[in-house]
Short mmCIF file of N, CA, C and O in Angstrom, two decimals:
data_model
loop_
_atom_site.label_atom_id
_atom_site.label_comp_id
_atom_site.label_asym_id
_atom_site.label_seq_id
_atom_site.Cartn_x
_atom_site.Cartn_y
_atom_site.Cartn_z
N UNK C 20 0.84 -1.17 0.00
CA UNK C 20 0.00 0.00 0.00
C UNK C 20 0.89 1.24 0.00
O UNK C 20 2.03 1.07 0.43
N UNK C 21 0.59 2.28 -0.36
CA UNK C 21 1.15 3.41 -0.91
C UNK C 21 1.25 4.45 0.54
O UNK C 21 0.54 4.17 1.52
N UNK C 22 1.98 5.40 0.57
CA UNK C 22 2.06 6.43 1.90
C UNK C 22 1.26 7.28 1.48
O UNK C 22 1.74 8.29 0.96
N UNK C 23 -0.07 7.15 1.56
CA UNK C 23 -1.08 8.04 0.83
C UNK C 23 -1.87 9.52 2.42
O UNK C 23 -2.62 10.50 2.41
N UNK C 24 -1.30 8.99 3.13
CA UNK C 24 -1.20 10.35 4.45
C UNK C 24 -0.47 11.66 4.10
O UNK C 24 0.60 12.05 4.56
N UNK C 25 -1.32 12.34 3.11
CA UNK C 25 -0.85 12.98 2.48
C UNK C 25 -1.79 14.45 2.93
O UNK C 25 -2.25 14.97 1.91
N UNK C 26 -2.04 14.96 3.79
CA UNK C 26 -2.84 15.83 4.34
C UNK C 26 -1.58 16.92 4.44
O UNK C 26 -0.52 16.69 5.02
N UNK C 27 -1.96 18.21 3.71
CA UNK C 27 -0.93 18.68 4.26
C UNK C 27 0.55 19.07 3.40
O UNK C 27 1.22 20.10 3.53
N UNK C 28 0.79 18.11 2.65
CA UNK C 28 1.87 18.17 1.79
C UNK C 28 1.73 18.43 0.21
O UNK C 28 0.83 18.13 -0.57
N UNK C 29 2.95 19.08 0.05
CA UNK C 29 2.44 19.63 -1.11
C UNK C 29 3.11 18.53 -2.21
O UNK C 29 3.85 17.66 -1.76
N UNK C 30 2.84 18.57 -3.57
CA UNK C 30 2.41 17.71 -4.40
C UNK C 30 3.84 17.38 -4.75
O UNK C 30 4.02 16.22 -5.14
N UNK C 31 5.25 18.45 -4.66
CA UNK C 31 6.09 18.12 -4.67
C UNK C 31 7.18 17.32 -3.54
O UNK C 31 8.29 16.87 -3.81
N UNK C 32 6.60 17.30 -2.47
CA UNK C 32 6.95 15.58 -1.65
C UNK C 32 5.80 14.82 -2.10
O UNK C 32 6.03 13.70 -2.54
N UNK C 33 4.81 15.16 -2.07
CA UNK C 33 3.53 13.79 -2.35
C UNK C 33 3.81 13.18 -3.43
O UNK C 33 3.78 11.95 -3.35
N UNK C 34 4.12 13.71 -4.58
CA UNK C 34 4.47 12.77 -5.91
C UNK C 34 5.50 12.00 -5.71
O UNK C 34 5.57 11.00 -6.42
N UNK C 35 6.28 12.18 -4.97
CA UNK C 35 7.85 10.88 -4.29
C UNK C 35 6.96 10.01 -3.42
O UNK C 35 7.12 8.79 -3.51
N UNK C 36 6.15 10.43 -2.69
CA UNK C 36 5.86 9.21 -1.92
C UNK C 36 4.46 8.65 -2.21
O UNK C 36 4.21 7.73 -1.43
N UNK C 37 3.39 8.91 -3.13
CA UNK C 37 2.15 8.62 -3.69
C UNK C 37 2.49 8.30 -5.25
O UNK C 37 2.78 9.29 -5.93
N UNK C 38 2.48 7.30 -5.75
CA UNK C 38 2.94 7.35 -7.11
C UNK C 38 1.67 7.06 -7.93
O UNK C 38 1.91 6.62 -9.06
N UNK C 39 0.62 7.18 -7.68
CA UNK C 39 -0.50 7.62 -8.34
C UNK C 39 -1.46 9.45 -8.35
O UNK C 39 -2.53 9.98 -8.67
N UNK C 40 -0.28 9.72 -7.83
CA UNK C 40 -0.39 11.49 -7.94
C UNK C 40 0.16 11.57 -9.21
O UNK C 40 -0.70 12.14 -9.87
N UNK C 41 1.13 11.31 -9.94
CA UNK C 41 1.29 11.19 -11.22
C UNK C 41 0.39 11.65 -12.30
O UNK C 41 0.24 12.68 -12.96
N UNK C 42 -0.12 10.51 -12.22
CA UNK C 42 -1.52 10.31 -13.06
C UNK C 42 -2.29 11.87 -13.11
O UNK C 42 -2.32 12.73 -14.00
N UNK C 43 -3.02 11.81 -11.46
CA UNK C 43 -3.56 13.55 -11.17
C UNK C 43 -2.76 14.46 -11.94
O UNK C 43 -3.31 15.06 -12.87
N UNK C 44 -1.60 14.65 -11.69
CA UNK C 44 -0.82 15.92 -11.98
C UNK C 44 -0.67 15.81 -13.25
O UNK C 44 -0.80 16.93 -13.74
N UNK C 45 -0.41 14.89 -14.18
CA UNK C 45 -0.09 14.56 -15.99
C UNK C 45 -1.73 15.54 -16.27
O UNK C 45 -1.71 16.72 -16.61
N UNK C 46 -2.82 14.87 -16.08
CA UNK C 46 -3.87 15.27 -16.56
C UNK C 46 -4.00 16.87 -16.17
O UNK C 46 -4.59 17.59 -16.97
N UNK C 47 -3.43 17.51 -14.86
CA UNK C 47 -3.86 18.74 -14.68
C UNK C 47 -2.99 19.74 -15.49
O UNK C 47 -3.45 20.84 -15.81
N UNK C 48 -1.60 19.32 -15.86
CA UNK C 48 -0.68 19.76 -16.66
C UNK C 48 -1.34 19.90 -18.49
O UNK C 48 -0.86 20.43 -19.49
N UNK C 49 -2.26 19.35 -18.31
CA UNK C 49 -2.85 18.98 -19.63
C UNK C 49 -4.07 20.12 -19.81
O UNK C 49 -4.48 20.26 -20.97
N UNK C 50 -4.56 20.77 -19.01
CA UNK C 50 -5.38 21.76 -18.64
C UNK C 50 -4.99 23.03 -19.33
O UNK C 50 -3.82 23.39 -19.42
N UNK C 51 -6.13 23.76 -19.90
CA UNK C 51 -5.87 25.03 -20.64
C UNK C 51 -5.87 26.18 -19.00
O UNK C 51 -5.44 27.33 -19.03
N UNK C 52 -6.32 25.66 -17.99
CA UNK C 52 -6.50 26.65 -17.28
C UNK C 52 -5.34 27.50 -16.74
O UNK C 52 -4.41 26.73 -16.53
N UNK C 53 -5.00 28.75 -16.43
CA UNK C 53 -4.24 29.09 -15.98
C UNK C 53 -3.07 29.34 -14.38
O UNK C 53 -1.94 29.79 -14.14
N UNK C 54 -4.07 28.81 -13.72
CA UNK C 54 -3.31 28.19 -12.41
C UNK C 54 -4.68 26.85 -12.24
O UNK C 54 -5.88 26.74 -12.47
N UNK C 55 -3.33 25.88 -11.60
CA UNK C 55 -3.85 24.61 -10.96
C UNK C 55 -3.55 24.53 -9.62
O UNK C 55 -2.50 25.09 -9.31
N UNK C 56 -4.35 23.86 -8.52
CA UNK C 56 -4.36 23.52 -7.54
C UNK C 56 -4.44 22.21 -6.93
O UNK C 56 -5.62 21.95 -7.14
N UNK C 57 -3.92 21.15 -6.28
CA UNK C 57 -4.13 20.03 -5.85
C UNK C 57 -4.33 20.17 -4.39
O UNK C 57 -3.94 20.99 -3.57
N UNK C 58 -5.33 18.72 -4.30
CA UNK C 58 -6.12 18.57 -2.74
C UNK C 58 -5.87 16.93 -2.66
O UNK C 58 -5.81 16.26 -3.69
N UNK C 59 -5.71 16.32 -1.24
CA UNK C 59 -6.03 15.07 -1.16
C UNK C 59 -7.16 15.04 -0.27
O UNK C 59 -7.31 15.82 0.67
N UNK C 60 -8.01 14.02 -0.62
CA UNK C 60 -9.20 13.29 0.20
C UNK C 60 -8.67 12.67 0.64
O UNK C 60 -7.62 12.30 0.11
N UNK C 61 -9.21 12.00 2.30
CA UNK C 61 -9.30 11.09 2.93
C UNK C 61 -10.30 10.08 2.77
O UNK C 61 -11.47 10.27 3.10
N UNK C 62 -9.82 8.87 2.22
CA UNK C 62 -11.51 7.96 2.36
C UNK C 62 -12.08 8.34 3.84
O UNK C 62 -13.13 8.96 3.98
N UNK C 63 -11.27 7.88 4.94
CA UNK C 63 -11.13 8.09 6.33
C UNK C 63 -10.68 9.31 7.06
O UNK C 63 -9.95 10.08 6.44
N UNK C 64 -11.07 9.65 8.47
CA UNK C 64 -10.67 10.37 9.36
C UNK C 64 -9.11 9.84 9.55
O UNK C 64 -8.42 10.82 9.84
N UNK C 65 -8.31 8.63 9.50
CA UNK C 65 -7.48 8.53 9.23
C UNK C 65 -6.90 9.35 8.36
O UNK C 65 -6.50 10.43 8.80
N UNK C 66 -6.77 9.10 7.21
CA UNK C 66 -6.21 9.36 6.08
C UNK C 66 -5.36 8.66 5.99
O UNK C 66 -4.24 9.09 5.70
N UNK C 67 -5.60 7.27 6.20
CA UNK C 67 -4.89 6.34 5.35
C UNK C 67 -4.72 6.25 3.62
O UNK C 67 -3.68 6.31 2.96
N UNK C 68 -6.13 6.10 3.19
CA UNK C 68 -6.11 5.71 2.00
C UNK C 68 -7.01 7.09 1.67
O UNK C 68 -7.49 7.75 2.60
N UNK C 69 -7.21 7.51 0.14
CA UNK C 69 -7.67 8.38 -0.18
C UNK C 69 -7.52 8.72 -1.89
O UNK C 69 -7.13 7.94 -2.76
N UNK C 70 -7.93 10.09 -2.06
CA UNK C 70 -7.68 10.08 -3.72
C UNK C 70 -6.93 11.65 -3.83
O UNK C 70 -7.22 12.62 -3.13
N UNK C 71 -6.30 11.62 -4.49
CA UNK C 71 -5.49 12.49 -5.05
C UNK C 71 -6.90 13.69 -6.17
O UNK C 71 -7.63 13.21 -7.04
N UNK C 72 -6.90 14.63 -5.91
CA UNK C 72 -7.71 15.61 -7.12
C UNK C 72 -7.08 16.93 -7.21
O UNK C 72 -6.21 17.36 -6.45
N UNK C 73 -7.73 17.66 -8.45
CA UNK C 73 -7.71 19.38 -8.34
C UNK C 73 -8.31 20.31 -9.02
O UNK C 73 -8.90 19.76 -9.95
N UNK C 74 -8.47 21.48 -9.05
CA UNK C 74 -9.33 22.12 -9.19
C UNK C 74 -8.27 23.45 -10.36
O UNK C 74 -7.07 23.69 -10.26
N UNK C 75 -9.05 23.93 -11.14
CA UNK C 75 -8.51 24.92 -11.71
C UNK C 75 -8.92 26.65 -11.08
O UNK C 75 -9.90 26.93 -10.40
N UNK C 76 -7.75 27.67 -11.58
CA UNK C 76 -8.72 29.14 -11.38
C UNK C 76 -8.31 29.88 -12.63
O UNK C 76 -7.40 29.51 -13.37
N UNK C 77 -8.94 30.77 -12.76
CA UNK C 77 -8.47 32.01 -13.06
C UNK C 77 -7.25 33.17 -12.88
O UNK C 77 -6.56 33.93 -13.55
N UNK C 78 -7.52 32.72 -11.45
CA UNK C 78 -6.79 33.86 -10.35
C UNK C 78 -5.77 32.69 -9.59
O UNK C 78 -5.92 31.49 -9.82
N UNK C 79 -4.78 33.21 -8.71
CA UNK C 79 -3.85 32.41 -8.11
C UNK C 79 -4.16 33.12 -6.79
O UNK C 79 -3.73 34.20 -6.40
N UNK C 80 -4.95 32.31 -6.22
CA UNK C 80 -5.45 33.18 -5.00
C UNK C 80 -4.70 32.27 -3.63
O UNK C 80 -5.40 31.71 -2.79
N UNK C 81 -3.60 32.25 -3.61
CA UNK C 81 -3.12 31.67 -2.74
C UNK C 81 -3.11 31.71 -1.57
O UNK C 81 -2.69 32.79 -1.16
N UNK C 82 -3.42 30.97 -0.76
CA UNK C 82 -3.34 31.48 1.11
C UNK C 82 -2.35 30.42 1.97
O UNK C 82 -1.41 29.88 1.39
N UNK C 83 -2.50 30.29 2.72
CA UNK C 83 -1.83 29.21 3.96
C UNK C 83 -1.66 27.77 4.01
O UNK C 83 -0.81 26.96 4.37
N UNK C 84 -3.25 27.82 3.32
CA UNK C 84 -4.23 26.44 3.15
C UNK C 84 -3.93 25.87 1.63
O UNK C 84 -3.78 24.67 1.38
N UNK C 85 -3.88 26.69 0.88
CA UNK C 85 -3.83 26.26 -0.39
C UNK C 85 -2.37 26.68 -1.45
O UNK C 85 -1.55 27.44 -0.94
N UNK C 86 -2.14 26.24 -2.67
CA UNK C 86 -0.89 26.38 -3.58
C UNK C 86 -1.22 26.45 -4.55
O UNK C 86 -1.36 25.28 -4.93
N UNK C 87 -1.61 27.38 -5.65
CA UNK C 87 -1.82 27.27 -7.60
C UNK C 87 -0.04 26.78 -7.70
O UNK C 87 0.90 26.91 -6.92
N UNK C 88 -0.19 26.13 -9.21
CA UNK C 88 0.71 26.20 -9.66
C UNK C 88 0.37 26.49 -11.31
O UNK C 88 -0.80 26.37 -11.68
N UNK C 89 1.20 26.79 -12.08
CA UNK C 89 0.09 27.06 -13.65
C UNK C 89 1.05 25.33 -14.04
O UNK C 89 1.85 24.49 -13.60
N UNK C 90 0.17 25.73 -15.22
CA UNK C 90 0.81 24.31 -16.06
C UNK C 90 2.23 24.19 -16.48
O UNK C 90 2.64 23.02 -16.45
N UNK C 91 3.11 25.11 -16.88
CA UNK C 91 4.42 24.65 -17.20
C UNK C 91 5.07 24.39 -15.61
O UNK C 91 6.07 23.69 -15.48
N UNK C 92 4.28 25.12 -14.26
CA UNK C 92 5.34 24.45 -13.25
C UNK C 92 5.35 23.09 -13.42
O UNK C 92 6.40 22.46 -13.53
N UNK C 93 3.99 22.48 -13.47
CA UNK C 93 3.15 21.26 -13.54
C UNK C 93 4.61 20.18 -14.19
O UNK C 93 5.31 19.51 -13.44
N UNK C 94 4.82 20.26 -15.86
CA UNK C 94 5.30 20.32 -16.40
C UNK C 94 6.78 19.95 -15.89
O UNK C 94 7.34 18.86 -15.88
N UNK C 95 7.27 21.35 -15.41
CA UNK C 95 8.91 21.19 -15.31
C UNK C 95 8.99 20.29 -13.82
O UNK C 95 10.02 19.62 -13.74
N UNK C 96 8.25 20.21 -12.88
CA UNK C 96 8.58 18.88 -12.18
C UNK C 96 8.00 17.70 -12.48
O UNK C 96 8.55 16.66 -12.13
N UNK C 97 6.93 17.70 -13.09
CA UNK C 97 7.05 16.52 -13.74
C UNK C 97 8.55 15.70 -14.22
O UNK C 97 8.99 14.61 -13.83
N UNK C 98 9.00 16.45 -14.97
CA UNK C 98 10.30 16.40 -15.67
C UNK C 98 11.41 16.11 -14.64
O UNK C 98 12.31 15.29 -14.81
N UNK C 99 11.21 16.96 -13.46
CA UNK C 99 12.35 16.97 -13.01
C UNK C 99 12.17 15.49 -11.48
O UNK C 99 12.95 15.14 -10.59
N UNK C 100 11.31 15.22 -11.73
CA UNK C 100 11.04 13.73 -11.07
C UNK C 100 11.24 12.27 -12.04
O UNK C 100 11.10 11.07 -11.81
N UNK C 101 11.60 13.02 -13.11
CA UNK C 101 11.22 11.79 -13.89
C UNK C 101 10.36 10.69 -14.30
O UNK C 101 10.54 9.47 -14.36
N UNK C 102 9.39 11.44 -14.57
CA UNK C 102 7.74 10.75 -14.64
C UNK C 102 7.84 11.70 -16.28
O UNK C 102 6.78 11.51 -16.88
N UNK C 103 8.24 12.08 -16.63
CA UNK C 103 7.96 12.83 -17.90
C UNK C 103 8.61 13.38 -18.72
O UNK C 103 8.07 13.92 -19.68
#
């Protein structure tokens, strides 16, 4: 099973240790939108197991809680993890 306790971390440790964040991040990189954002679900109050998603904006309205990234960041770590 995967280290999917991923509450919290941002997508650049989560993609080293979730290797089906991949997948999420290829498709959001694929997006005309201009900033992207990623979230993990918990199936559980644990957060053992869960799903990787994200959401697009307009705006890069960043706060505490949250991270845009646009698509070429998407992109250049992709690359620079070697998934792409």
């Amino acid at each position: 099973m995967y280290n999917t306790n991923n509450a919290g971390c941002s997508i650049r440790v989560a993609i080293e240790r979730d290797p089906t964040l991949a997948v999420v991040v290829k498709e959001a990189a694929a997006t005309t939108a201009p900033y992207i954002g990623f979230y993990f679900s918990p199936f559980d109050d644990g957060g053992d197991a869960g799903d990787w998603s994200y959401w697009t904006s307009e705006t890069a309205d960043a706060s505490a809680t949250n991270c845009y990234y646009t698509p070429e960041e998407i992109r250049t770590l992709l690359v620079e993890k070697g998934i792409m």
